[in-house]
mmCIF file of C-alpha atoms in Angstrom:
data_model
loop_
_atom_site.group_PDB
_atom_site.id
_atom_site.type_symbol
_atom_site.label_atom_id
_atom_site.label_comp_id
_atom_site.label_asym_id
_atom_site.label_seq_id
_atom_site.Cartn_x
_atom_site.Cartn_y
_atom_site.Cartn_z
ATOM 1 C CA MET A 1378 0.000 0.000 0.000
ATOM 2 C CA ASN A 1379 1.285 3.469 -0.887
ATOM 3 C CA ILE A 1380 0.854 5.472 2.328
ATOM 4 C CA ALA A 1381 1.667 8.672 0.424
ATOM 5 C CA LYS A 1382 -1.763 8.431 -1.206
ATOM 6 C CA ASN A 1383 -3.301 9.448 2.128
ATOM 7 C CA LYS A 1384 -1.076 12.500 2.376
ATOM 8 C CA ILE A 1385 -1.689 15.919 0.839
ATOM 9 C CA ASP A 1386 0.494 16.955 -2.089
ATOM 10 C CA ILE A 1387 1.946 20.016 -0.350
ATOM 11 C CA ARG A 1388 2.830 21.830 -3.580
ATOM 12 C CA SER A 1389 -0.778 21.682 -4.738
ATOM 13 C CA LEU A 1390 -1.572 24.209 -1.983
ATOM 14 C CA SER A 1391 -1.404 27.985 -2.272
ATOM 15 C CA LEU A 1392 0.403 29.857 0.482
ATOM 16 C CA SER A 1393 -2.909 30.844 2.099
ATOM 17 C CA ALA A 1394 -4.157 27.237 1.980
ATOM 18 C CA LEU A 1395 -0.894 26.032 3.515
ATOM 19 C CA GLN A 1396 -1.241 28.632 6.262
ATOM 20 C CA GLU A 1397 -4.728 27.307 7.021
ATOM 21 C CA HIS A 1398 -3.319 23.797 7.408
ATOM 22 C CA PHE A 1399 -0.632 25.115 9.750
ATOM 23 C CA THR A 1400 -3.282 26.841 11.868
ATOM 24 C CA GLN A 1401 -5.175 23.529 12.079
ATOM 25 C CA MET A 1402 -1.936 21.850 13.184
ATOM 26 C CA GLU A 1403 -1.567 24.569 15.846
ATOM 27 C CA GLU A 1404 1.557 25.917 14.183
ATOM 28 C CA LYS A 1405 2.346 29.591 13.583
ATOM 29 C CA SER A 1406 1.393 30.764 10.083
ATOM 30 C CA PHE A 1407 4.819 32.318 9.463
ATOM 31 C CA ARG A 1408 6.182 28.772 9.523
ATOM 32 C CA ALA A 1409 4.025 28.031 6.489
ATOM 33 C CA LYS A 1410 5.730 30.880 4.649
ATOM 34 C CA GLN A 1411 9.127 29.411 5.529
ATOM 35 C CA VAL A 1412 8.095 26.011 4.193
ATOM 36 C CA TYR A 1413 6.607 27.598 1.072
ATOM 37 C CA GLU A 1414 9.943 29.315 0.419
ATOM 38 C CA TRP A 1415 11.789 26.025 0.809
ATOM 39 C CA LEU A 1416 9.454 24.398 -1.713
ATOM 40 C CA TRP A 1417 9.410 27.058 -4.425
ATOM 41 C CA LYS A 1418 12.383 29.380 -3.961
ATOM 42 C CA LYS A 1419 14.939 26.830 -2.805
ATOM 43 C CA SER A 1420 13.403 23.951 -4.792
ATOM 44 C CA CYS A 1421 13.593 21.625 -1.807
ATOM 45 C CA PHE A 1422 12.419 18.043 -2.395
ATOM 46 C CA SER A 1423 12.703 16.802 1.204
ATOM 47 C CA PHE A 1424 11.306 18.056 4.503
ATOM 48 C CA ASP A 1425 14.528 16.909 6.197
ATOM 49 C CA GLU A 1426 16.481 19.574 4.292
ATOM 50 C CA MET A 1427 14.415 22.440 5.766
ATOM 51 C CA SER A 1428 17.093 23.473 8.238
ATOM 52 C CA ASN A 1429 15.301 26.424 9.863
ATOM 53 C CA ILE A 1430 12.278 24.256 10.698
ATOM 54 C CA SER A 1431 12.272 22.269 13.963
ATOM 55 C CA LYS A 1432 12.637 18.483 13.831
ATOM 56 C CA GLU A 1433 9.208 18.164 15.420
ATOM 57 C CA LEU A 1434 7.543 20.230 12.702
ATOM 58 C CA ARG A 1435 9.465 18.412 9.986
ATOM 59 C CA ALA A 1436 8.155 15.131 11.381
ATOM 60 C CA LYS A 1437 4.627 16.560 11.403
ATOM 61 C CA LEU A 1438 5.017 17.695 7.793
ATOM 62 C CA ASP A 1439 6.226 14.251 6.776
ATOM 63 C CA GLU A 1440 3.236 12.696 8.519
ATOM 64 C CA ASN A 1441 0.661 14.893 6.739
ATOM 65 C CA PHE A 1442 2.181 15.929 3.420
ATOM 66 C CA VAL A 1443 4.163 14.593 0.492
ATOM 67 C CA ILE A 1444 6.453 16.255 -2.067
ATOM 68 C CA ASN A 1445 5.776 14.431 -5.335
ATOM 69 C CA ASN A 1446 9.008 15.530 -6.958
ATOM 70 C CA VAL A 1447 10.147 14.530 -10.422
ATOM 71 C CA LYS A 1448 13.370 12.508 -10.767
ATOM 72 C CA ILE A 1449 15.760 12.001 -13.672
ATOM 73 C CA HIS A 1450 15.264 8.439 -14.937
ATOM 74 C CA THR A 1451 17.838 8.389 -17.756
ATOM 75 C CA SER A 1452 19.926 10.982 -19.610
ATOM 76 C CA GLN A 1453 21.588 10.977 -23.019
ATOM 77 C CA VAL A 1454 24.160 13.440 -24.305
ATOM 78 C CA SER A 1455 24.204 14.347 -27.995
ATOM 79 C CA ALA A 1456 27.310 14.984 -30.071
ATOM 80 C CA ASP A 1457 26.276 18.674 -30.064
ATOM 81 C CA LYS A 1458 26.079 18.628 -26.210
ATOM 82 C CA THR A 1459 22.278 18.611 -26.075
ATOM 83 C CA ILE A 1460 21.081 16.524 -23.112
ATOM 84 C CA LYS A 1461 17.811 14.585 -23.318
ATOM 85 C CA ASN A 1462 16.251 13.431 -20.071
ATOM 86 C CA SER A 1463 13.641 10.852 -19.337
ATOM 87 C CA PHE A 1464 11.922 11.991 -16.126
ATOM 88 C CA ILE A 1465 9.989 9.652 -13.860
ATOM 89 C CA LEU A 1466 6.903 10.979 -12.076
ATOM 90 C CA HIS A 1467 5.557 9.900 -8.689
ATOM 91 C CA ASP A 1468 3.074 7.530 -10.375
ATOM 92 C CA THR A 1469 5.871 5.988 -12.546
ATOM 93 C CA HIS A 1470 4.786 7.706 -15.775
ATOM 94 C CA LEU A 1471 7.690 8.907 -17.909
ATOM 95 C CA ILE A 1472 8.091 12.202 -19.747
ATOM 96 C CA GLU A 1473 10.991 13.826 -21.581
ATOM 97 C CA GLY A 1474 12.726 17.178 -21.279
ATOM 98 C CA VAL A 1475 15.787 18.585 -23.006
ATOM 99 C CA LEU A 1476 18.684 20.916 -22.210
ATOM 100 C CA ILE A 1477 19.722 22.780 -25.362
ATOM 101 C CA PRO A 1478 23.066 24.600 -24.983
ATOM 102 C CA THR A 1479 23.866 27.169 -27.673
ATOM 103 C CA PRO A 1480 26.302 30.097 -27.701
ATOM 104 C CA GLY A 1481 24.936 32.740 -25.376
ATOM 105 C CA ARG A 1482 21.991 30.768 -23.977
ATOM 106 C CA MET A 1483 20.930 27.656 -22.086
ATOM 107 C CA THR A 1484 17.402 26.556 -22.969
ATOM 108 C CA ALA A 1485 15.163 24.039 -21.215
ATOM 109 C CA CYS A 1486 12.514 22.363 -23.366
ATOM 110 C CA VAL A 1487 9.832 21.053 -20.994
ATOM 111 C CA SER A 1488 6.775 18.841 -21.331
ATOM 112 C CA SER A 1489 3.263 19.720 -20.197
ATOM 113 C CA GLN A 1490 1.443 16.381 -20.587
ATOM 114 C CA VAL A 1491 2.186 12.673 -20.378
ATOM 115 C CA GLY A 1492 1.763 11.908 -24.077
ATOM 116 C CA CYS A 1493 -0.529 14.071 -26.208
ATOM 117 C CA SER A 1494 -4.185 14.051 -27.261
ATOM 118 C CA LEU A 1495 -3.429 15.789 -30.567
ATOM 119 C CA THR A 1496 -2.364 13.784 -33.603
ATOM 120 C CA CYS A 1497 0.041 15.988 -35.548
ATOM 121 C CA LYS A 1498 1.318 13.682 -38.287
ATOM 122 C CA PHE A 1499 4.966 14.761 -38.155
ATOM 123 C CA CYS A 1500 5.418 14.571 -34.365
ATOM 124 C CA ALA A 1501 6.444 11.424 -32.468
ATOM 125 C CA THR A 1502 4.546 12.504 -29.335
ATOM 126 C CA GLY A 1503 1.376 12.739 -31.435
ATOM 127 C CA TYR A 1504 1.496 8.970 -31.898
ATOM 128 C CA MET A 1505 1.389 8.427 -28.125
ATOM 129 C CA GLU A 1506 -1.727 8.209 -25.995
ATOM 130 C CA ARG A 1507 -2.288 11.084 -23.586
ATOM 131 C CA LYS A 1508 -2.182 9.588 -20.103
ATOM 132 C CA ARG A 1509 -2.700 12.744 -18.040
ATOM 133 C CA ASN A 1510 -1.839 16.406 -17.604
ATOM 134 C CA LEU A 1511 1.265 17.349 -15.655
ATOM 135 C CA ASN A 1512 0.771 19.236 -12.413
ATOM 136 C CA ALA A 1513 2.350 22.675 -12.111
ATOM 137 C CA ASP A 1514 5.053 21.353 -9.782
ATOM 138 C CA GLU A 1515 5.981 18.637 -12.291
ATOM 139 C CA ILE A 1516 6.597 21.270 -14.958
ATOM 140 C CA TYR A 1517 8.504 23.387 -12.421
ATOM 141 C CA ASP A 1518 10.660 20.392 -11.433
ATOM 142 C CA GLN A 1519 11.778 19.851 -15.029
ATOM 143 C CA VAL A 1520 13.083 23.425 -15.073
ATOM 144 C CA VAL A 1521 14.885 22.940 -11.736
ATOM 145 C CA LEU A 1522 16.534 19.676 -12.798
ATOM 146 C CA ILE A 1523 17.559 20.963 -16.228
ATOM 147 C CA ASP A 1524 18.952 24.122 -14.626
ATOM 148 C CA GLN A 1525 21.079 21.914 -12.364
ATOM 149 C CA GLN A 1526 22.336 20.055 -15.431
ATOM 150 C CA ALA A 1527 23.234 23.311 -17.170
ATOM 151 C CA ARG A 1528 25.214 24.488 -14.154
ATOM 152 C CA GLU A 1529 26.938 21.140 -13.535
ATOM 153 C CA ASN A 1530 27.791 20.357 -17.172
ATOM 154 C CA TYR A 1531 28.322 23.783 -18.740
ATOM 155 C CA GLY A 1532 28.867 26.144 -15.813
ATOM 156 C CA GLN A 1533 25.891 28.330 -16.748
ATOM 157 C CA PRO A 1534 22.335 28.676 -15.426
ATOM 158 C CA LEU A 1535 19.264 28.367 -17.616
ATOM 159 C CA SER A 1536 18.511 31.498 -19.601
ATOM 160 C CA ASN A 1537 15.389 30.382 -21.492
ATOM 161 C CA ILE A 1538 12.456 27.981 -21.156
ATOM 162 C CA VAL A 1539 10.313 26.664 -23.996
ATOM 163 C CA TYR A 1540 7.101 24.714 -23.453
ATOM 164 C CA MET A 1541 7.742 22.670 -26.585
ATOM 165 C CA GLY A 1542 8.153 19.174 -25.161
ATOM 166 C CA MET A 1543 5.509 16.468 -24.919
ATOM 167 C CA GLY A 1544 1.876 17.578 -24.915
ATOM 168 C CA GLU A 1545 -0.197 20.662 -25.765
ATOM 169 C CA PRO A 1546 0.307 23.347 -23.073
ATOM 170 C CA LEU A 1547 -2.993 25.125 -23.766
ATOM 171 C CA LEU A 1548 -4.913 21.891 -23.082
ATOM 172 C CA ASN A 1549 -3.336 21.936 -19.615
ATOM 173 C CA TYR A 1550 -3.972 25.639 -19.178
ATOM 174 C CA ALA A 1551 -4.338 26.015 -15.399
ATOM 175 C CA ASN A 1552 -1.255 23.973 -14.559
ATOM 176 C CA MET A 1553 0.790 25.600 -17.311
ATOM 177 C CA MET A 1554 -0.129 29.051 -15.986
ATOM 178 C CA LYS A 1555 0.592 28.100 -12.363
ATOM 179 C CA SER A 1556 3.978 26.683 -13.371
ATOM 180 C CA VAL A 1557 4.873 29.944 -15.139
ATOM 181 C CA GLU A 1558 3.749 31.887 -12.061
ATOM 182 C CA ARG A 1559 5.998 29.795 -9.779
ATOM 183 C CA ILE A 1560 8.938 30.000 -12.202
ATOM 184 C CA THR A 1561 8.673 33.793 -12.524
ATOM 185 C CA ALA A 1562 7.567 34.742 -8.981
ATOM 186 C CA GLU A 1563 9.960 36.515 -6.624
ATOM 187 C CA ASP A 1564 9.260 33.783 -4.071
ATOM 188 C CA GLY A 1565 9.794 31.195 -6.806
ATOM 189 C CA LEU A 1566 12.629 30.861 -9.335
ATOM 190 C CA ASN A 1567 12.402 34.581 -10.231
ATOM 191 C CA MET A 1568 13.016 34.068 -13.954
ATOM 192 C CA ALA A 1569 11.875 36.734 -16.415
ATOM 193 C CA ALA A 1570 8.606 35.961 -18.211
ATOM 194 C CA LYS A 1571 10.128 37.244 -21.463
ATOM 195 C CA ARG A 1572 12.568 34.332 -21.282
ATOM 196 C CA ILE A 1573 9.667 31.862 -21.499
ATOM 197 C CA THR A 1574 7.929 30.745 -24.704
ATOM 198 C CA VAL A 1575 4.770 28.640 -24.753
ATOM 199 C CA SER A 1576 4.162 26.815 -28.025
ATOM 200 C CA THR A 1577 0.711 25.705 -29.167
ATOM 201 C CA ALA A 1578 -0.640 23.676 -32.060
ATOM 202 C CA GLY A 1579 -3.430 26.253 -32.192
ATOM 203 C CA ILE A 1580 -6.391 26.204 -29.783
ATOM 204 C CA ALA A 1581 -8.232 29.415 -30.710
ATOM 205 C CA LYS A 1582 -10.342 29.876 -27.574
ATOM 206 C CA MET A 1583 -7.333 29.290 -25.314
ATOM 207 C CA ILE A 1584 -5.231 31.785 -27.281
ATOM 208 C CA LYS A 1585 -7.968 34.326 -26.531
ATOM 209 C CA LYS A 1586 -7.795 33.329 -22.861
ATOM 210 C CA LEU A 1587 -4.051 34.085 -22.908
ATOM 211 C CA GLY A 1588 -5.052 37.556 -24.100
ATOM 212 C CA ASP A 1589 -7.655 37.942 -21.364
ATOM 213 C CA ASP A 1590 -5.037 36.920 -18.807
ATOM 214 C CA GLU A 1591 -2.614 39.461 -20.336
ATOM 215 C CA VAL A 1592 0.299 37.048 -20.179
ATOM 216 C CA LYS A 1593 3.861 38.375 -20.228
ATOM 217 C CA PHE A 1594 5.543 35.313 -21.728
ATOM 218 C CA ASN A 1595 5.999 34.692 -25.454
ATOM 219 C CA LEU A 1596 3.591 32.741 -27.642
ATOM 220 C CA ALA A 1597 4.609 30.524 -30.546
ATOM 221 C CA LEU A 1598 2.153 28.908 -32.962
ATOM 222 C CA SER A 1599 3.145 25.634 -34.611
ATOM 223 C CA LEU A 1600 1.756 26.527 -38.039
ATOM 224 C CA HIS A 1601 3.434 24.538 -40.860
ATOM 225 C CA ALA A 1602 0.857 25.559 -43.481
ATOM 226 C CA ALA A 1603 -1.196 28.701 -44.098
ATOM 227 C CA ASN A 1604 -3.691 26.766 -46.176
ATOM 228 C CA ASP A 1605 -6.572 25.015 -44.379
ATOM 229 C CA GLU A 1606 -6.610 21.958 -46.637
ATOM 230 C CA LYS A 1607 -2.897 21.306 -46.142
ATOM 231 C CA ARG A 1608 -2.924 22.121 -42.452
ATOM 232 C CA ASN A 1609 -5.890 19.786 -41.867
ATOM 233 C CA THR A 1610 -3.754 16.961 -43.262
ATOM 234 C CA ILE A 1611 -0.627 17.812 -41.304
ATOM 235 C CA MET A 1612 -2.384 18.883 -38.099
ATOM 236 C CA PRO A 1613 -5.937 17.547 -37.644
ATOM 237 C CA ILE A 1614 -6.528 20.087 -34.836
ATOM 238 C CA ASN A 1615 -6.971 22.629 -37.652
ATOM 239 C CA GLU A 1616 -10.344 21.069 -38.519
ATOM 240 C CA GLN A 1617 -11.767 22.564 -35.293
ATOM 241 C CA ASN A 1618 -9.437 25.588 -35.247
ATOM 242 C CA SER A 1619 -9.293 26.945 -38.787
ATOM 243 C CA LEU A 1620 -6.749 29.506 -39.905
ATOM 244 C CA LYS A 1621 -9.486 32.136 -39.873
ATOM 245 C CA ALA A 1622 -10.355 31.291 -36.256
ATOM 246 C CA LEU A 1623 -6.673 31.309 -35.312
ATOM 247 C CA ALA A 1624 -6.087 34.674 -37.023
ATOM 248 C CA GLU A 1625 -8.996 36.203 -35.092
ATOM 249 C CA ALA A 1626 -7.748 34.726 -31.814
ATOM 250 C CA LEU A 1627 -4.196 35.929 -32.439
ATOM 251 C CA LYS A 1628 -5.357 39.459 -33.277
ATOM 252 C CA TYR A 1629 -7.378 39.462 -30.033
ATOM 253 C CA TYR A 1630 -4.330 38.168 -28.126
ATOM 254 C CA TYR A 1631 -2.095 40.860 -29.611
ATOM 255 C CA ALA A 1632 -4.620 43.621 -28.862
ATOM 256 C CA LYS A 1633 -4.625 42.550 -25.202
ATOM 257 C CA THR A 1634 -0.909 41.859 -24.690
ATOM 258 C CA LYS A 1635 0.990 43.767 -27.421
ATOM 259 C CA ASN A 1636 3.216 40.677 -27.644
ATOM 260 C CA PRO A 1637 4.358 39.715 -31.161
ATOM 261 C CA VAL A 1638 3.794 36.057 -32.095
ATOM 262 C CA THR A 1639 6.296 33.538 -33.452
ATOM 263 C CA TYR A 1640 5.147 31.182 -36.208
ATOM 264 C CA GLU A 1641 6.978 27.868 -36.355
ATOM 265 C CA TYR A 1642 7.111 26.429 -39.850
ATOM 266 C CA ILE A 1643 8.658 23.106 -40.856
ATOM 267 C CA ILE A 1644 9.165 22.826 -44.616
ATOM 268 C CA PHE A 1645 8.297 19.287 -45.738
ATOM 269 C CA ASP A 1646 9.452 18.080 -49.129
ATOM 270 C CA GLY A 1647 6.637 18.218 -51.682
ATOM 271 C CA VAL A 1648 4.045 19.226 -49.075
ATOM 272 C CA ASN A 1649 4.392 22.889 -48.076
ATOM 273 C CA ASP A 1650 7.668 23.916 -49.709
ATOM 274 C CA GLY A 1651 6.544 25.920 -52.758
ATOM 275 C CA ILE A 1652 6.516 29.654 -53.384
ATOM 276 C CA GLN A 1653 2.700 29.487 -53.317
ATOM 277 C CA ASP A 1654 2.994 28.169 -49.744
ATOM 278 C CA ALA A 1655 5.365 31.029 -48.924
ATOM 279 C CA MET A 1656 2.880 33.511 -50.383
ATOM 280 C CA GLU A 1657 0.078 32.081 -48.231
ATOM 281 C CA LEU A 1658 2.296 32.268 -45.146
ATOM 282 C CA ALA A 1659 3.295 35.863 -45.922
ATOM 283 C CA LYS A 1660 -0.379 36.788 -46.202
ATOM 284 C CA PHE A 1661 -1.128 35.146 -42.836
ATOM 285 C CA CYS A 1662 1.766 37.073 -41.277
ATOM 286 C CA LYS A 1663 0.119 40.402 -42.152
ATOM 287 C CA HIS A 1664 -2.488 39.985 -39.381
ATOM 288 C CA LEU A 1665 -0.166 41.163 -36.566
ATOM 289 C CA PRO A 1666 3.512 41.758 -35.705
ATOM 290 C CA CYS A 1667 5.299 38.423 -35.889
ATOM 291 C CA LYS A 1668 8.394 36.513 -36.843
ATOM 292 C CA VAL A 1669 8.784 33.169 -38.606
ATOM 293 C CA ASN A 1670 11.106 30.420 -37.430
ATOM 294 C CA ILE A 1671 11.777 27.956 -40.232
ATOM 295 C CA ILE A 1672 12.571 24.709 -38.446
ATOM 296 C CA GLU A 1673 14.542 21.777 -39.783
ATOM 297 C CA TYR A 1674 12.403 18.616 -39.887
ATOM 298 C CA ASN A 1675 13.510 15.637 -37.868
ATOM 299 C CA PRO A 1676 12.197 12.428 -39.453
ATOM 300 C CA ILE A 1677 10.437 9.885 -37.254
ATOM 301 C CA ALA A 1678 9.690 6.197 -37.824
ATOM 302 C CA PHE A 1679 5.901 6.701 -37.841
ATOM 303 C CA ALA A 1680 5.752 9.264 -40.659
ATOM 304 C CA SER A 1681 6.908 9.470 -44.281
ATOM 305 C CA TYR A 1682 7.699 13.204 -44.275
ATOM 306 C CA ILE A 1683 11.209 14.301 -45.231
ATOM 307 C CA ASN A 1684 12.991 17.635 -45.208
ATOM 308 C CA ALA A 1685 12.674 19.869 -48.249
ATOM 309 C CA GLY A 1686 15.868 20.422 -50.218
ATOM 310 C CA GLU A 1687 18.214 23.215 -49.156
ATOM 311 C CA ASP A 1688 17.504 25.196 -52.320
ATOM 312 C CA LYS A 1689 13.749 25.154 -51.690
ATOM 313 C CA VAL A 1690 14.187 26.125 -48.049
ATOM 314 C CA GLU A 1691 16.450 29.027 -48.990
ATOM 315 C CA ALA A 1692 14.046 30.211 -51.709
ATOM 316 C CA PHE A 1693 11.139 29.992 -49.238
ATOM 317 C CA ALA A 1694 13.010 32.017 -46.599
ATOM 318 C CA ALA A 1695 14.206 34.546 -49.186
ATOM 319 C CA TYR A 1696 10.627 35.160 -50.343
ATOM 320 C CA LEU A 1697 9.454 35.845 -46.775
ATOM 321 C CA THR A 1698 12.373 38.165 -46.104
ATOM 322 C CA LYS A 1699 11.647 40.057 -49.324
ATOM 323 C CA GLN A 1700 8.090 40.556 -48.054
ATOM 324 C CA GLY A 1701 9.512 42.259 -44.954
ATOM 325 C CA ILE A 1702 8.864 39.329 -42.618
ATOM 326 C CA ASN A 1703 11.371 38.703 -39.835
ATOM 327 C CA THR A 1704 12.544 35.203 -40.774
ATOM 328 C CA HIS A 1705 15.004 32.925 -38.979
ATOM 329 C CA MET A 1706 16.397 29.494 -39.859
ATOM 330 C CA ARG A 1707 16.524 27.139 -36.879
ATOM 331 C CA ARG A 1708 18.870 24.157 -37.059
ATOM 332 C CA SER A 1709 17.803 21.178 -34.993
ATOM 333 C CA ARG A 1710 19.941 19.982 -32.134
ATOM 334 C CA GLY A 1711 20.088 16.570 -30.476
ATOM 335 C CA LYS A 1712 18.910 14.656 -33.557
ATOM 336 C CA ASP A 1713 21.299 11.763 -32.899
ATOM 337 C CA ILE A 1714 19.552 11.018 -29.575
ATOM 338 C CA ASP A 1715 15.976 11.768 -30.752
ATOM 339 C CA ALA A 1716 15.957 14.971 -28.687
ATOM 340 C CA ALA A 1717 15.126 17.378 -31.504
ATOM 341 C CA CYS A 1718 11.830 19.101 -32.268
ATOM 342 C CA GLY A 1719 9.066 16.558 -32.902
ATOM 343 C CA GLN A 1720 11.125 13.556 -31.807
ATOM 344 C CA LEU A 1721 10.169 13.267 -28.137
ATOM 345 C CA ALA A 1722 8.426 9.999 -27.356
ATOM 346 C CA ILE A 1723 8.813 7.484 -24.567
ATOM 347 C CA LYS A 1724 10.161 4.229 -25.998
ATOM 348 C CA GLU A 1725 10.895 2.521 -22.695
ATOM 349 C CA LYS A 1726 9.008 1.382 -19.646
ATOM 350 C CA ALA A 1727 10.040 2.748 -16.277
ATOM 351 C CA LYS A 1728 12.627 0.664 -14.504
ATOM 352 C CA THR A 1729 11.815 -0.197 -10.921
ATOM 353 C CA VAL A 1730 12.629 2.959 -9.029
ATOM 354 C CA ALA A 1731 11.795 3.938 -5.471
ATOM 355 C CA VAL A 1732 9.377 6.863 -5.734
#
């Protein structure tokens, strides 16, 4: 029997809720604030490490609460120094997260769901079943653990976070938002919101909600076609979230936040690589201030897509640039260990690990 099931997940509680529990335990409320700081500012995974808390209170905490922290299950290092991690959760589910070191920045790519409910045809995660949403603390833990890796392996802290791992962040909206709040809060990791990018396959109503919430972080839309017929084939989510609906949602989002949007565009050979496709994309870009990241495709076993030829990619990018669109070429990293964009998928079962 797992006794922890009868305990409260302490990081699911707000500070005020934790203070209420402390009052019920006949403990001073300022002690709750100390514990909260240990959990979120010092990223403490054990009550025993809370050195300014009495042994008696630590024992009481251990009796009533649990810290369901994420652990590194396995790690692989790419030839380009990218590190891919398999993380094990308290219920033995596995997810993946990646440390991407590049000159001038250390980026953590984190997951938001166990698997994914969307079925994007080019993405390995899209061929997995969605098991559950990640809790806010499980997203937070990925950032903490990847930051430790960056410091230990490359002598630098994390500078950027991208929600581009497994799952669709906007279908786990509340937990995604809480994780950002804890990562950016002064009594959390105190990272700048502008260093965080949340990527979506395109959920129109949730993009509008981002606008209503006036978020400070960056938004990226995984686009890959500015033609409904083509995008329906590549990304079935487009059938319920047409380009017209997305354009309206993005304009609403921009009006509320004044944040430019990034469009992610993979150029597949013979699919979306023509000048007509570039023209359609350029037209879509006119809706609001934006930039386009042209991303190298990383083939997966489940799909028959391949990268467009270099000449077509260059012609595509040149057309966008000529139209005055801020266009960047993004080379994939970690391909040799299946850590690159679209390649994350759990291929192993969890080994027996004490959790």
